[in-house]
Amino acid sequence: MYFGLTDDALALREGLREVLETACTPAVIRAAWDGDPCEQLWKDLGSFGVPGLLLAEERGGLGLDELAFVAAVEECGYHGVPGPLVETLVSMPLASLPVDGSARVTVLSDHGPTPYAAVSTHVLDPAGSLYELTPETAEVVGTVDRSRQLAGVEGDPLPLDLSDEDVARFERRGALGTAAFLLGLARRQLDITVAYVKTRQQFGAAIGSFQAIKHPLADAVVGTEFAWPAVLRAAQALVDGDRDSDLYVSMAKALASDAAYRMSRVCLQAHGAMGYTVEYDLHLFAKRTWALSKDWGTASDHRELVAELLGIRRDA
Amino acid sequence: MYFGLTDDALALREGLREVLETACTPAVIRAAWDGDPCEQLWKDLGSFGVPGLLLAEERGGLGLDELAFVAAVEECGYHGVPGPLVETLVSMPLASLPVDGSARVTVLSDHGPTPYAAVSTHVLDPAGSLYELTPETAEVVGTVDRSRQLAGVEGDPLPLDLSDEDVARFERRGALGTAAFLLGLARRQLDITVAYVKTRQQFGAAIGSFQAIKHPLADAVVGTEFAWPAVLRAAQALVDGDRDSDLYVSMAKALASDAAYRMSRVCLQAHGAMGYTVEYDLHLFAKRTWALSKDWGTASDHRELVAELLGIRRDA
Amino acid sequence: MDLRETEAEQAFRAEARAWLSANVPQGLPSGDTTEGFALHLEWEKKLFDARWAVVSWPEEYGGRGASVWEWIAFEEEYYRAGGPQRVTQNGIFLLAPTLFEFGTQEQQDTLLPRMANAQDLWCQGWSEPGSGSDLASLKSRADKVEGGWKLNGQKTWTTRGAFCTHLFGLFRSDPASERHHGLTYFLVPLDTAGVTVRGFARLDGDEGFAEVFFDDAFVPDSAVLGGVGKGWSVAMATTGSERGLTLRSPGRYTATVDRLLTMARGQALDDTDVQRLAQAWMDAESYRLFTLQQVTNEQAGRGRPGESSLNKLLWSEMDIRLHELALDLLGPEAELEGPWSKGFQFSLSGPIYAGTNEVQRNIVSERLLGLPRK
Amino acid sequence: MDLRETEAEQAFRAEARAWLSANVPQGLPSGDTTEGFALHLEWEKKLFDARWAVVSWPEEYGGRGASVWEWIAFEEEYYRAGGPQRVTQNGIFLLAPTLFEFGTQEQQDTLLPRMANAQDLWCQGWSEPGSGSDLASLKSRADKVEGGWKLNGQKTWTTRGAFCTHLFGLFRSDPASERHHGLTYFLVPLDTAGVTVRGFARLDGDEGFAEVFFDDAFVPDSAVLGGVGKGWSVAMATTGSERGLTLRSPGRYTATVDRLLTMARGQALDDTDVQRLAQAWMDAESYRLFTLQQVTNEQAGRGRPGESSLNKLLWSEMDIRLHELALDLLGPEAELEGPWSKGFQFSLSGPIYAGTNEVQRNIVSERLLGLPRK
């Protein structure tokens, strides 16, 4: 028994961390807020092999599994990588597109405008087609997290030959990746907050010494710490082709959505007025959290799926 | 505009407080746990006119209104008056029984054994009948709050002539009185806890100086403080025969149930191990809270009623 | 208990309702941008012209001498009609009560009419970069000079500071003093030489905040409100007072809940939604009822210490819950810019401004419950 | 990641499951009454006879030398089969790991077999009337005398103290010392002259607690565990260690959730119930997964400070939620005496014992997050 990331996945994450520390600074996220597709960042991710992480080696990818996927995506979440990161990674195995970072693939929304459509090169419709985009013509819809870059999708899609199994795995990976990304965002917000409350002085002491700050943070950490093993378990279930994959993926997304949202609330509150401005970086990660906690299914949606899979029935 | 108890109700509560301070000590509640019907306490309540508080003067009662009722019942809750206090007060106008404390009237349960049946002299069935009890033969069902003295009810009831309006008012008063009783219980638990955390020393300071104790207590107080005006508003709605009576009564019971339950949790936790024994008085009030928070409708039941009355519909 | 409105109160409410329904502007942009603020000023002037800007003030200053009950009724009608948050609120709701209590006749006669008609627009200069919850640690200085004072230092988190004309603020007038001693409350025109204002953006991106820098800014002796060295007690005296509740009138939340119920009516709801909607209504209604009780108690001399902190804890946490529920009901649309997502972001400031909720919990436990400070 | 059990582990689990399903007693009364305790002792002796009492101990002391993975599997099977809470737990789960780490060979050889077969029943003497969360303020004294020590003072909240035969406890052996210095860990037979035990009742009315009074009670030098003056570090060393997680094995909660789901299956549920049930399952499962991760990390030398406090916060708060949900599903029956209402009352002790959750939150924020102590 060994419950945790493999050494390979840990090494991948560490390497990615070094890349992202310089390639994905808050300034890059702010550029994404202004509509920049961040091509240099994606090129850097591409040279590290990230877009093709889940694509088989014989098709030009890294051929890694879902454990490596969640390790990498969590680190991307920590750095707040803008654009369709999870969407691109889970779409690559379904579409034949370059994995060098020149293709940024988002996923067609089934209700209104599509996230990242204004900064993506392609849109995958899991019903079985692929659109090529001309981002410069996209009309961006205003969102709370402006890096979401929602836009309508038009044009003639190319048909894709997708099996039910392909699509099911794609959906599971999307929800799981978003869960991992959320926990990365939460970890970043926690780090920003811990650093702040250690130095911010009020009433003659660092505010991090007050239980009013400590205890809500500790409770929020309980949430994220217990969501992470669920993400790992779901990843392993996908690796193993486990019958319980859907159960564990929904559990992971439900726990991660709630835990990351709660972390965003506690971190914002711990900052007092200091966090309540767009000039400070915290909001970049908080607002992404709010959007992603509801993307690929809300916590409530996934709890409902868990209940169904456990055989919990409403009638007596 | 004047939102609050009348001077008469305030004076009634003050007088009752003086009676109960000596007539209803924790030792009396402990006797009730052993099955004592507490006849002396009820005699004292009787000599103060409490059982007939809502009964018309011409029928031998005090002829007071629901504002006086909630004022008196809240004080009884504070002292944890054992037995069918609310049930007796709301039943008296429907039955011709002595109001001197010799009659203790409980209300027939529609699901299994009836609360207080083992220490009551009568049981009212709101469907339209009255049972006379021989408590000594009752077989008591074990409960968490042993003062509840649940037992089955048998025998031949006397028919009562009750109008729909009688029964509706009876139900409203029962739920409202229980809400008021709950807030009295909560106030008592708060007082016990505040006294304890002011004196208990750990880490060289009174534990009441720690935010870990202060902040949960403050939040619990917000709950009870905002439930009380809802109780008053519901009482006034009944006085006025307001169309919104059901709405306000359900609001009062839902808020009081949740607030009192939460107070019981916070107070128990603030005591550490000290509260976790039946030798300390806190549990007498906490366990009554747990029972009453679900009696006469749970918070969830009453929220559902509120939703119905507000016209909130499930279908689009 | 007497929940009936008098005939006069009924008439007042009816007149307010009629005027508001005919005049409240719909769809105004945020008042926290340069363009939006200008449109809000038009609305403020319209309110003033019809004598609805400051209903509780005496008639000579542009008010109607309304009772606090009438004021509550006015606020209910205002938000029910969809009226926007008042860009003048920090003047008319925070400074004005202090001016009525501590101002000289001349200060009142000069400043109040210009505040009422939105000619002078006031912002609050309390917080500093190093002094937020711990306001008493403030460092901005006022040094006595011939005929007045020289102000130096920096204020920040000044709401709508970039759009206002005047600032009321606390400065340390006794350099040897510590904590809440030796502070003085000053009234400062922002066009004073040596005053610089830099606007910056809130969480929602609107430029609703400002930093205000003071560099040897001279103000005359008449700029002192309530006496030299009395700044702390002047600033705190009106907190929790009857007018103190004017910060967040219940009508604001009952109107929010009405909008929430209206939105919910058009869609399929599950049991959880239904329970949360009922709770939302109960929360706002209990806040309204608590306020009525609070006013009654204060009028009867039965006010309790810490009550306004209970009040603040409730409305601020409730406002977040109301908006979280709205966003959950909106589903995927929740992330789009719109009144609910904007309102949600604004609601997150509730547990922070006007004294963080952490400070309010200290106040409730220490002043209302009597727990030890340390 | 490797979630597969080895063949040996599978065989171990299968053997445990078969034996437990055939032998676990059903419907035992509470072990916290005199009569109930006696019945539980029979069960403990039966466990011992079949070598299931202390599976992780070496064979020479009555165990099976099971790995921590096997121990977790055993606990899962134990609670799945409906096994009762172990009345021996404070000995085998709290004292024994300390004895293995700090005990002399003689102490181990003498005490462990008698603990394994439930001949010696150990209770914990930590808390005192004035020392709960602040354990380091304890006042019970050990004074050096010829050949041993005289113990004086009082311990309280001693779980099952009235039914046990021995106590392990901390005493101040250096009268000049303060806080966590100068303490010594003693092993005390409760029939020692000068020791008096008074049982008292827990929240649920069972006599599960005791006060233990020491009045010049003599113990020999051999009663010291881990060295004179080393009491604090001996007491704390095993906290949060690999065996430290033995306090609450995940199997306990996954079994509770299974019972909850079984109960729920028989009745009509609304959306709120369904969501809460799903959350209950996820909570218990995430606790199980976290534990697997924790053991892995400790075996790989990657354990983090404060992790066992995270663990405790989760299981204690979860246990209350599970029981609140069960009581809500029971409806009016919730107030009746029964396993769920009893379990609810027991669950309320979770955030209190083994270090209050307030203390755990301090530990998480200070040791895991690195926030300042003061």
XYZ file of N, CA, C and O in Angstrom, chain D residues 142-221:
320
model
N 4.823 14.455 42.927
C 5.520 13.222 43.291
C 6.753 13.651 44.084
O 7.599 14.377 43.555
N 6.818 13.237 45.359
C 7.960 13.621 46.192
C 8.857 12.411 46.384
O 8.390 11.321 46.741
N 10.154 12.608 46.195
C 11.105 11.503 46.287
C 11.227 11.047 47.730
O 11.370 11.852 48.646
N 11.129 9.731 47.897
C 11.361 9.117 49.209
C 12.253 7.891 48.959
O 12.510 7.530 47.805
N 12.681 7.299 50.025
C 13.540 6.113 49.925
C 12.885 5.044 49.039
O 11.767 4.596 49.333
N 13.544 4.683 47.961
C 13.070 3.573 47.128
C 11.898 3.900 46.217
O 11.413 3.020 45.491
N 11.431 5.104 46.270
C 10.301 5.390 45.393
C 9.798 6.821 45.535
O 10.578 7.742 45.780
N 8.487 6.996 45.370
C 7.876 8.323 45.333
C 6.564 8.300 46.100
O 5.871 7.297 46.148
N 6.259 9.469 46.698
C 4.931 9.635 47.302
C 4.120 10.553 46.399
O 4.561 11.677 46.080
N 2.945 10.073 46.007
C 2.092 10.855 45.116
C 0.999 11.547 45.907
O 0.376 10.941 46.792
N 0.761 12.835 45.557
C -0.313 13.588 46.182
C -0.996 14.441 45.124
O -0.325 14.950 44.213
N -2.282 14.610 45.289
C -3.007 15.468 44.358
C -4.269 14.790 43.845
O -4.756 13.808 44.431
N -4.802 15.365 42.775
C -6.077 14.853 42.243
C -6.082 14.874 40.715
O -5.708 15.867 40.101
N -6.505 13.769 40.141
C -6.770 13.710 38.706
C -8.283 13.632 38.515
O -9.008 13.154 39.393
N -8.757 14.064 37.347
C -10.212 13.968 37.105
C -10.478 13.770 35.624
O -9.552 13.757 34.825
N -11.772 13.581 35.277
C -12.192 13.254 33.911
C -11.472 11.995 33.428
O -11.195 11.844 32.242
N -11.176 11.113 34.367
C -10.463 9.895 34.038
C -11.467 8.879 33.492
O -12.296 8.353 34.236
N -11.375 8.631 32.192
C -12.364 7.776 31.536
C -12.311 6.346 32.074
O -11.235 5.754 32.129
N -13.462 5.823 32.447
C -13.610 4.479 33.007
C -12.729 4.239 34.228
O -12.412 3.088 34.556
N -12.341 5.317 34.921
C -11.469 5.185 36.082
C -12.058 4.275 37.160
O -11.333 3.573 37.869
N -13.367 4.277 37.267
C -13.992 3.488 38.324
C -13.929 1.991 38.050
O -14.158 1.179 38.941
N -13.612 1.608 36.823
C -13.591 0.182 36.481
C -12.174 -0.332 36.223
O -11.986 -1.515 35.971
N -11.217 0.573 36.235
C -9.861 0.171 35.857
C -9.046 -0.266 37.074
O -9.426 -0.038 38.225
N -7.908 -0.879 36.806
C -7.037 -1.364 37.884
C -5.761 -0.531 37.991
O -5.113 -0.533 39.024
N -5.385 0.153 36.939
C -4.141 0.913 36.925
C -4.355 2.269 36.253
O -5.273 2.424 35.442
N -3.461 3.177 36.615
C -3.515 4.518 36.026
C -2.121 4.908 35.541
O -1.132 4.650 36.233
N -2.045 5.513 34.354
C -0.786 6.150 33.949
C -1.017 7.649 33.996
O -2.053 8.139 33.547
N -0.069 8.344 34.622
C -0.349 9.762 34.799
C 0.898 10.599 34.948
O 2.000 10.092 35.145
N 0.698 11.892 34.815
C 1.789 12.857 34.947
C 1.728 13.517 36.315
O 0.652 13.942 36.764
N 2.900 13.614 36.951
C 3.003 14.240 38.259
C 4.217 15.172 38.255
O 5.204 14.896 37.571
N 4.129 16.216 39.061
C 5.240 17.169 39.141
C 6.254 16.627 40.137
O 6.003 16.610 41.345
N 7.387 16.147 39.620
C 8.389 15.520 40.483
C 9.434 16.517 40.948
O 10.194 16.235 41.860
N 9.499 17.666 40.319
C 10.417 18.709 40.773
C 9.579 19.883 41.245
O 9.012 20.617 40.434
N 9.503 20.062 42.556
C 8.587 21.079 43.101
C 8.964 22.488 42.657
O 8.117 23.383 42.650
N 10.210 22.688 42.258
C 10.638 24.028 41.854
C 10.346 24.295 40.375
O 10.561 25.399 39.895
N 9.848 23.278 39.694
C 9.691 23.425 38.247
C 8.378 24.123 37.901
O 7.463 24.230 38.715
N 8.328 24.580 36.640
C 7.091 25.197 36.159
C 6.717 24.614 34.801
O 7.583 24.112 34.078
N 5.434 24.742 34.476
C 4.931 24.325 33.167
C 5.341 22.891 32.837
O 5.222 22.033 33.685
N 5.868 22.659 31.656
C 6.110 21.282 31.248
C 7.471 20.744 31.689
O 7.864 19.666 31.291
N 8.178 21.500 32.497
C 9.435 20.984 33.044
C 9.155 20.253 34.353
O 8.177 20.529 35.036
N 10.059 19.343 34.715
C 10.001 18.724 36.047
C 8.809 17.808 36.260
O 8.384 17.599 37.394
N 8.277 17.259 35.159
C 7.159 16.320 35.284
C 7.665 14.892 35.063
O 8.624 14.680 34.310
N 7.020 13.949 35.713
C 7.393 12.550 35.522
C 6.138 11.712 35.265
O 5.068 11.986 35.813
N 6.327 10.735 34.403
C 5.229 9.858 33.959
C 5.260 8.619 34.856
O 6.261 7.902 34.888
N 4.181 8.367 35.604
C 4.129 7.251 36.552
C 3.081 6.211 36.157
O 2.039 6.558 35.571
N 3.382 4.978 36.537
C 2.459 3.861 36.329
C 1.987 3.408 37.703
O 2.787 2.913 38.504
N 0.686 3.577 37.975
C 0.193 3.448 39.338
C -0.930 2.428 39.439
O -2.008 2.624 38.851
N -0.727 1.334 40.241
C -1.860 0.453 40.517
C -2.888 1.216 41.359
O -2.521 1.911 42.311
N -4.164 1.089 41.003
C -5.181 1.875 41.709
C -5.498 1.302 43.084
O -6.189 1.946 43.880
N -4.978 0.092 43.380
C -5.183 -0.433 44.732
C -4.046 -0.029 45.675
O -3.957 -0.511 46.799
N -3.177 0.839 45.208
C -2.127 1.379 46.062
C -2.762 2.096 47.259
O -3.753 2.808 47.096
N -2.178 1.886 48.437
C -2.685 2.587 49.628
C -2.571 4.088 49.401
O -1.536 4.562 48.919
N -3.619 4.835 49.749
C -3.594 6.276 49.568
C -4.231 6.738 48.264
O -4.347 7.935 48.015
N -4.667 5.790 47.436
C -5.360 6.156 46.199
C -6.857 5.906 46.384
O -7.256 4.825 46.833
N -7.655 6.909 46.088
C -9.110 6.769 46.196
C -9.733 7.130 44.845
O -9.346 8.139 44.240
N -10.677 6.323 44.405
C -11.337 6.564 43.119
C -12.821 6.825 43.360
O -13.478 6.076 44.082
N -13.333 7.896 42.789
C -14.779 8.156 42.861
C -15.307 8.277 41.438
O -14.892 9.165 40.689
N -16.202 7.373 41.083
C -16.786 7.442 39.747
C -17.838 8.537 39.672
O -18.495 8.851 40.662
N -17.984 9.107 38.496
C -19.110 10.030 38.291
C -19.569 9.955 36.844
O -18.888 9.379 35.998
N -20.753 10.514 36.620
C -21.437 10.208 35.366
C -21.130 11.211 34.267
O -21.043 12.411 34.499
N -21.048 10.691 33.046
C -20.877 11.497 31.852
C -22.189 12.184 31.479
O -23.207 12.060 32.162
N -22.162 12.802 30.311
C -23.365 13.495 29.841
C -24.535 12.535 29.634
O -25.696 12.890 29.825
N -24.250 11.316 29.224
C -25.333 10.376 28.952
C -25.760 9.616 30.207
O -26.589 8.708 30.124
N -25.203 9.956 31.358
C -25.640 9.349 32.604
C -24.847 8.111 33.007
O -24.946 7.669 34.148
N -24.075 7.550 32.064
C -23.244 6.409 32.433
C -22.057 6.876 33.264
O -21.497 7.956 33.015
N -21.635 5.976 34.193
C -20.589 6.398 35.127
C -19.206 6.256 34.488
O -18.338 5.539 35.013
N -19.013 6.912 33.395
C -17.807 6.698 32.607
C -16.593 7.476 33.066
O -15.506 7.282 32.547
N -16.768 8.362 34.037
C -15.647 9.187 34.508
C -15.275 8.817 35.937
O -16.078 8.224 36.666
N -14.087 9.220 36.331
C -13.733 9.132 37.745
C -12.823 10.279 38.136
O -12.098 10.832 37.300
N -12.904 10.622 39.421
C -11.877 11.439 40.048
C -10.962 10.475 40.777
O -11.429 9.508 41.393
N -9.676 10.731 40.734
C -8.728 9.874 41.447
C -7.917 10.759 42.385
O -7.304 11.744 41.945
N -7.996 10.410 43.689
C -7.301 11.211 44.706
C -6.049 10.470 45.168
O -6.076 9.254 45.400
N -4.963 11.187 45.319
C -3.689 10.613 45.785
C -3.332 11.275 47.110
O -3.193 12.493 47.176
N -3.183 10.429 48.138
C -2.901 10.970 49.467
C -1.699 10.191 50.025
O -1.855 9.131 50.619
N -0.503 10.722 49.781
C 0.737 10.040 50.167
C 0.774 8.598 49.652
O 1.166 7.670 50.375
N 0.375 8.418 48.424
C 0.397 7.069 47.834
C 1.818 6.742 47.384
O 2.408 7.480 46.588
N 2.355 5.663 47.885
C 3.736 5.283 47.576
C 3.798 4.386 46.336
O 3.079 3.389 46.233
N 4.684 4.760 45.418
C 4.996 3.868 44.292
C 6.511 3.711 44.219
O 7.257 4.652 44.539
N 6.980 2.533 43.826
C 8.420 2.313 43.766
C 9.051 3.021 42.566
O 8.348 3.465 41.651
N 10.367 3.101 42.564
C 11.070 3.744 41.453
C 10.745 3.109 40.114
O 10.752 3.775 39.076
